[in-house]
Amino acid sequence: MRKLILHIPHSSTNIPFFDGYVDDKQKITKEIEKLTDWYTDDLFSNEIDDKVITPFSRIFCDVERFEDDSQEEMAKFGMGVLYEKFDNGDTLRTVTPELRKTILQDYYQKHHEKLLNLVKSSLKTKRKCLIVDCHSFPEESFNCAVNKSSFRPDFNIGTDGFHTPKKLIEISKRYFEELGYSLGIDEPYSGTIVPIEYYKKDDRAQSIMLEVNRRLYLSGTEKSDGYQEIKQVVQEYLKLLKKTISNS
């Protein structure tokens, strides 16, 4: 059975250094609490699949964003690859060209090298790979959200027309609906990560995003009573994905 590549980008609360940030640690801490995909490193991780877990907070460097702000939709909100605004629009930090260069070289690019190397290795040995982009999302949309839809399902899958096989969408719908959970398909968030080297170029690099509604497993920033059940649901879903791609 093939391994998955689990990409877990937003579980960390770590800020490596505070150069450029406003002098309001309490406000920064609250923003981290708001934007972190709490415990997704545990919800999705297992002893079988490969994984790339970002060891720093998204408000330090968001590895899910395009490196070039001209390509990144969220840059217009000051929340491109390097966040300069809080979700409410207030100034979070000032990013100089030198600071940008340092963070992109030492953090962003190194992270993507790890993901790229896993994909390359999988394609070389197995001729195919499946990345699972692992996230959670809040019950209420962020202020800066592009899609402010009131539809907040239990789970959401993000897809890409080139890199997500239709069969994976179909088995996802069946899996969650049979368990009695509601499922969004690219709703409220869409897309899924693929290394830029393969993006829209090589469909052997397959990818699907899974997002868990935080109300299912969190109480504030702590694990709720439903945590273990949701972890089992996630892990069984990953096994189903492995079985599906192994038989295709």
Coordinates of C-alpha atoms in Angstrom, one line a residue:
M1 CA 0.0 0.0 0.0
R2 CA 1.4 3.4 -1.0
K3 CA 2.3 6.0 1.6
L4 CA 0.6 9.4 1.6
I5 CA 2.5 12.7 1.8
L6 CA 0.8 14.7 4.6
H7 CA 1.4 18.4 4.4
I8 CA 0.6 20.1 7.7
P9 CA 1.3 23.8 7.4
H10 CA -0.6 25.6 10.1
S11 CA -0.3 23.7 13.3
S12 CA 2.6 25.6 14.9
T13 CA 2.4 28.6 17.2
N14 CA 6.2 29.3 17.0
I15 CA 7.5 32.7 16.0
P16 CA 11.3 32.2 15.3
F17 CA 12.0 35.9 15.8
F18 CA 10.0 39.1 16.1
D19 CA 11.9 41.5 13.8
G20 CA 9.4 44.0 12.3
Y21 CA 6.5 43.1 14.5
V22 CA 4.4 45.6 16.5
D23 CA 5.2 45.8 20.2
D24 CA 2.0 44.1 21.4
K25 CA 2.7 40.5 22.3
Q26 CA -0.8 40.0 23.7
K27 CA -2.4 40.9 20.5
I28 CA 0.0 38.8 18.5
T29 CA -0.8 35.8 20.8
K30 CA -4.5 36.2 20.3
E31 CA -4.0 36.3 16.5
I32 CA -1.9 33.1 16.7
E33 CA -4.7 31.5 18.7
K34 CA -7.2 32.6 16.1
L35 CA -5.4 31.5 13.0
T36 CA -3.7 28.3 14.1
D37 CA -5.0 24.9 12.9
W38 CA -4.8 23.5 16.4
Y39 CA -3.5 19.9 16.8
T40 CA -3.7 19.1 13.1
D41 CA -0.1 17.7 13.5
D42 CA -1.7 15.1 15.8
L43 CA -5.1 14.6 14.1
F44 CA -3.4 13.7 10.7
S45 CA -0.1 12.2 11.7
N46 CA 0.5 8.5 11.9
E47 CA 3.4 6.0 11.9
I48 CA 3.0 5.1 8.3
D49 CA 2.7 8.1 6.1
D50 CA 5.4 10.7 5.2
K51 CA 4.8 14.1 6.5
V52 CA 6.0 17.7 6.3
I53 CA 5.0 19.7 9.3
T54 CA 5.8 23.5 9.3
P55 CA 7.6 24.3 12.5
F56 CA 6.7 28.0 12.6
S57 CA 3.4 29.9 12.8
R58 CA 1.6 31.0 9.6
I59 CA 1.7 34.6 10.9
F60 CA 5.5 34.4 10.6
C61 CA 5.5 32.8 7.2
D62 CA 2.6 31.1 5.4
V63 CA 4.0 28.3 3.3
E64 CA 0.6 27.8 1.6
R65 CA 0.8 31.2 -0.1
F66 CA 2.6 31.9 -3.4
E67 CA 6.1 33.3 -2.8
D68 CA 5.3 36.1 -5.3
D69 CA 2.7 38.5 -3.9
S70 CA 1.6 39.4 -7.4
Q71 CA 0.3 35.8 -7.7
E72 CA -1.2 35.6 -4.2
E73 CA -4.8 36.7 -3.8
M74 CA -4.5 37.2 0.0
A75 CA -1.6 39.7 -0.5
K76 CA -4.2 42.4 -1.1
F77 CA -5.3 42.0 2.5
G78 CA -1.7 42.2 3.8
M79 CA -1.7 38.5 4.3
G80 CA 0.5 37.1 1.6
V81 CA 3.4 34.8 2.2
L82 CA 4.6 37.2 5.0
Y83 CA 1.7 38.6 7.0
E84 CA 1.8 42.3 7.5
K85 CA -1.7 42.8 8.8
F86 CA -3.9 41.3 11.5
D87 CA -7.1 39.7 10.3
N88 CA -8.9 42.9 11.4
G89 CA -6.7 45.0 9.1
D90 CA -4.4 46.5 11.8
T91 CA -0.7 46.5 11.2
L92 CA 1.0 43.3 12.4
R93 CA 4.6 44.0 11.2
T94 CA 6.7 45.9 8.7
V95 CA 8.5 43.6 6.2
T96 CA 11.6 45.2 4.7
P97 CA 13.2 43.7 1.5
E98 CA 16.0 42.3 3.6
L99 CA 13.7 40.6 6.1
R100 CA 11.6 39.2 3.3
K101 CA 14.7 37.7 1.6
T102 CA 15.9 36.2 4.9
I103 CA 12.6 34.5 5.8
L104 CA 11.9 33.3 2.3
Q105 CA 15.4 31.7 1.9
D106 CA 15.7 30.3 5.4
Y107 CA 12.1 29.2 6.1
Y108 CA 9.8 29.2 3.1
Q109 CA 12.1 27.7 0.5
K110 CA 13.5 25.1 2.9
H111 CA 10.0 24.0 3.7
H112 CA 9.1 23.6 0.1
E113 CA 12.3 21.8 -0.7
K114 CA 11.3 19.1 1.9
L115 CA 7.9 18.7 0.2
L116 CA 9.4 18.7 -3.3
N117 CA 12.0 16.0 -2.3
L118 CA 9.3 13.7 -0.9
V119 CA 7.2 14.1 -4.1
K120 CA 10.2 13.5 -6.3
S121 CA 11.2 10.4 -4.3
S122 CA 7.6 9.0 -4.5
L123 CA 7.4 9.6 -8.2
K124 CA 10.7 8.0 -8.8
T125 CA 10.0 4.8 -6.8
K126 CA 6.2 4.5 -7.2
R127 CA 5.5 6.6 -10.3
K128 CA 2.7 8.4 -8.5
C129 CA 2.1 10.2 -5.2
L130 CA -0.8 11.7 -3.3
I131 CA -0.4 14.8 -1.1
V132 CA -3.0 15.4 1.6
D133 CA -3.1 19.0 2.5
C134 CA -4.1 18.9 6.2
H135 CA -6.1 21.8 7.8
S136 CA -8.9 22.9 10.1
F137 CA -11.2 25.9 9.8
P138 CA -13.2 28.0 12.2
E139 CA -17.0 27.9 12.6
E140 CA -17.1 31.6 11.7
S141 CA -15.2 33.0 8.7
F142 CA -12.2 35.2 9.1
N143 CA -12.6 38.9 8.4
C144 CA -10.2 38.6 5.5
A145 CA -11.7 35.5 4.0
V146 CA -12.4 35.7 0.3
N147 CA -15.3 33.4 0.7
K148 CA -17.5 34.5 3.6
S149 CA -20.2 31.8 3.0
S150 CA -22.4 30.9 5.9
F151 CA -22.1 27.3 4.9
R152 CA -19.7 25.8 7.4
P153 CA -19.8 22.0 7.0
D154 CA -18.3 19.4 9.3
F155 CA -15.5 18.7 6.8
N156 CA -14.3 20.2 3.6
I157 CA -12.2 18.8 0.8
G158 CA -10.2 21.1 -1.4
T159 CA -9.5 20.0 -5.0
D160 CA -7.6 20.9 -8.1
G161 CA -9.0 20.2 -11.5
F162 CA -5.7 18.9 -12.8
H163 CA -4.2 17.2 -9.7
T164 CA -7.3 15.8 -7.8
P165 CA -8.7 12.6 -9.4
K166 CA -12.5 12.6 -9.6
K167 CA -12.5 9.1 -7.9
L168 CA -11.1 10.7 -4.7
I169 CA -13.8 13.3 -4.7
E170 CA -16.5 10.6 -5.1
I171 CA -15.1 8.3 -2.3
S172 CA -14.7 11.3 0.0
K173 CA -18.4 12.3 -0.5
R174 CA -19.5 8.7 0.2
Y175 CA -17.2 8.3 3.3
F176 CA -18.3 11.4 5.2
E177 CA -22.0 11.2 4.2
E178 CA -22.2 7.6 5.3
L179 CA -20.8 8.6 8.7
G180 CA -23.5 11.3 9.0
Y181 CA -21.1 14.3 8.5
S182 CA -21.7 17.2 6.2
L183 CA -19.0 17.8 3.6
G184 CA -18.1 20.8 1.6
I185 CA -16.3 20.4 -1.8
D186 CA -14.1 23.5 -2.2
E187 CA -16.5 25.2 0.3
P188 CA -15.7 27.3 2.3
Y189 CA -12.1 26.9 1.1
S190 CA -10.8 25.6 -2.2
G191 CA -7.7 24.2 -3.7
T192 CA -4.9 22.0 -2.5
I193 CA -1.1 22.2 -2.5
V194 CA 1.2 20.9 -5.2
P195 CA 4.9 21.8 -5.6
I196 CA 5.3 24.5 -8.2
E197 CA 7.7 22.3 -10.2
Y198 CA 4.7 19.9 -10.9
Y199 CA 1.8 22.3 -10.7
K200 CA -0.4 21.9 -13.8
K201 CA 2.4 20.0 -15.5
D202 CA 2.4 16.5 -14.1
D203 CA -0.8 14.8 -13.0
R204 CA 1.1 11.9 -11.4
A205 CA 1.5 14.4 -8.5
Q206 CA -2.0 14.1 -7.1
S207 CA -3.3 16.2 -4.2
I208 CA -6.4 16.7 -2.1
M209 CA -7.1 18.9 0.9
L210 CA -9.0 17.9 4.0
E211 CA -10.2 20.4 6.5
V212 CA -11.9 19.7 9.8
N213 CA -14.4 22.2 11.3
R214 CA -12.8 23.1 14.6
R215 CA -16.1 23.0 16.5
L216 CA -15.9 19.2 16.1
Y217 CA -12.7 18.8 18.2
L218 CA -11.9 22.0 20.0
S219 CA -13.1 23.9 23.0
G220 CA -11.3 27.2 22.8
T221 CA -7.8 26.1 22.0
E222 CA -8.0 22.8 24.0
K223 CA -9.1 19.4 22.8
S224 CA -12.8 18.8 23.4
D225 CA -14.5 15.5 24.3
G226 CA -15.0 14.8 20.6
Y227 CA -11.3 14.9 19.8
Q228 CA -10.5 11.2 19.7
E229 CA -13.6 10.4 17.6
I230 CA -12.6 13.0 15.0
K231 CA -9.0 11.8 15.0
Q232 CA -10.3 8.3 14.2
V233 CA -12.5 9.6 11.4
V234 CA -9.5 11.4 9.9
Q235 CA -7.2 8.4 10.2
E236 CA -9.8 6.1 8.6
Y237 CA -10.2 8.6 5.8
L238 CA -6.5 8.5 5.2
K239 CA -6.5 4.7 5.1
L240 CA -9.3 4.9 2.5
L241 CA -7.3 7.3 0.3
K242 CA -4.3 4.9 0.5
K243 CA -6.4 1.9 -0.5
T244 CA -8.0 3.8 -3.4
I245 CA -4.7 5.0 -4.9
S246 CA -3.1 1.6 -4.3
N247 CA -5.8 -0.1 -6.4
S248 CA -5.8 2.5 -9.2

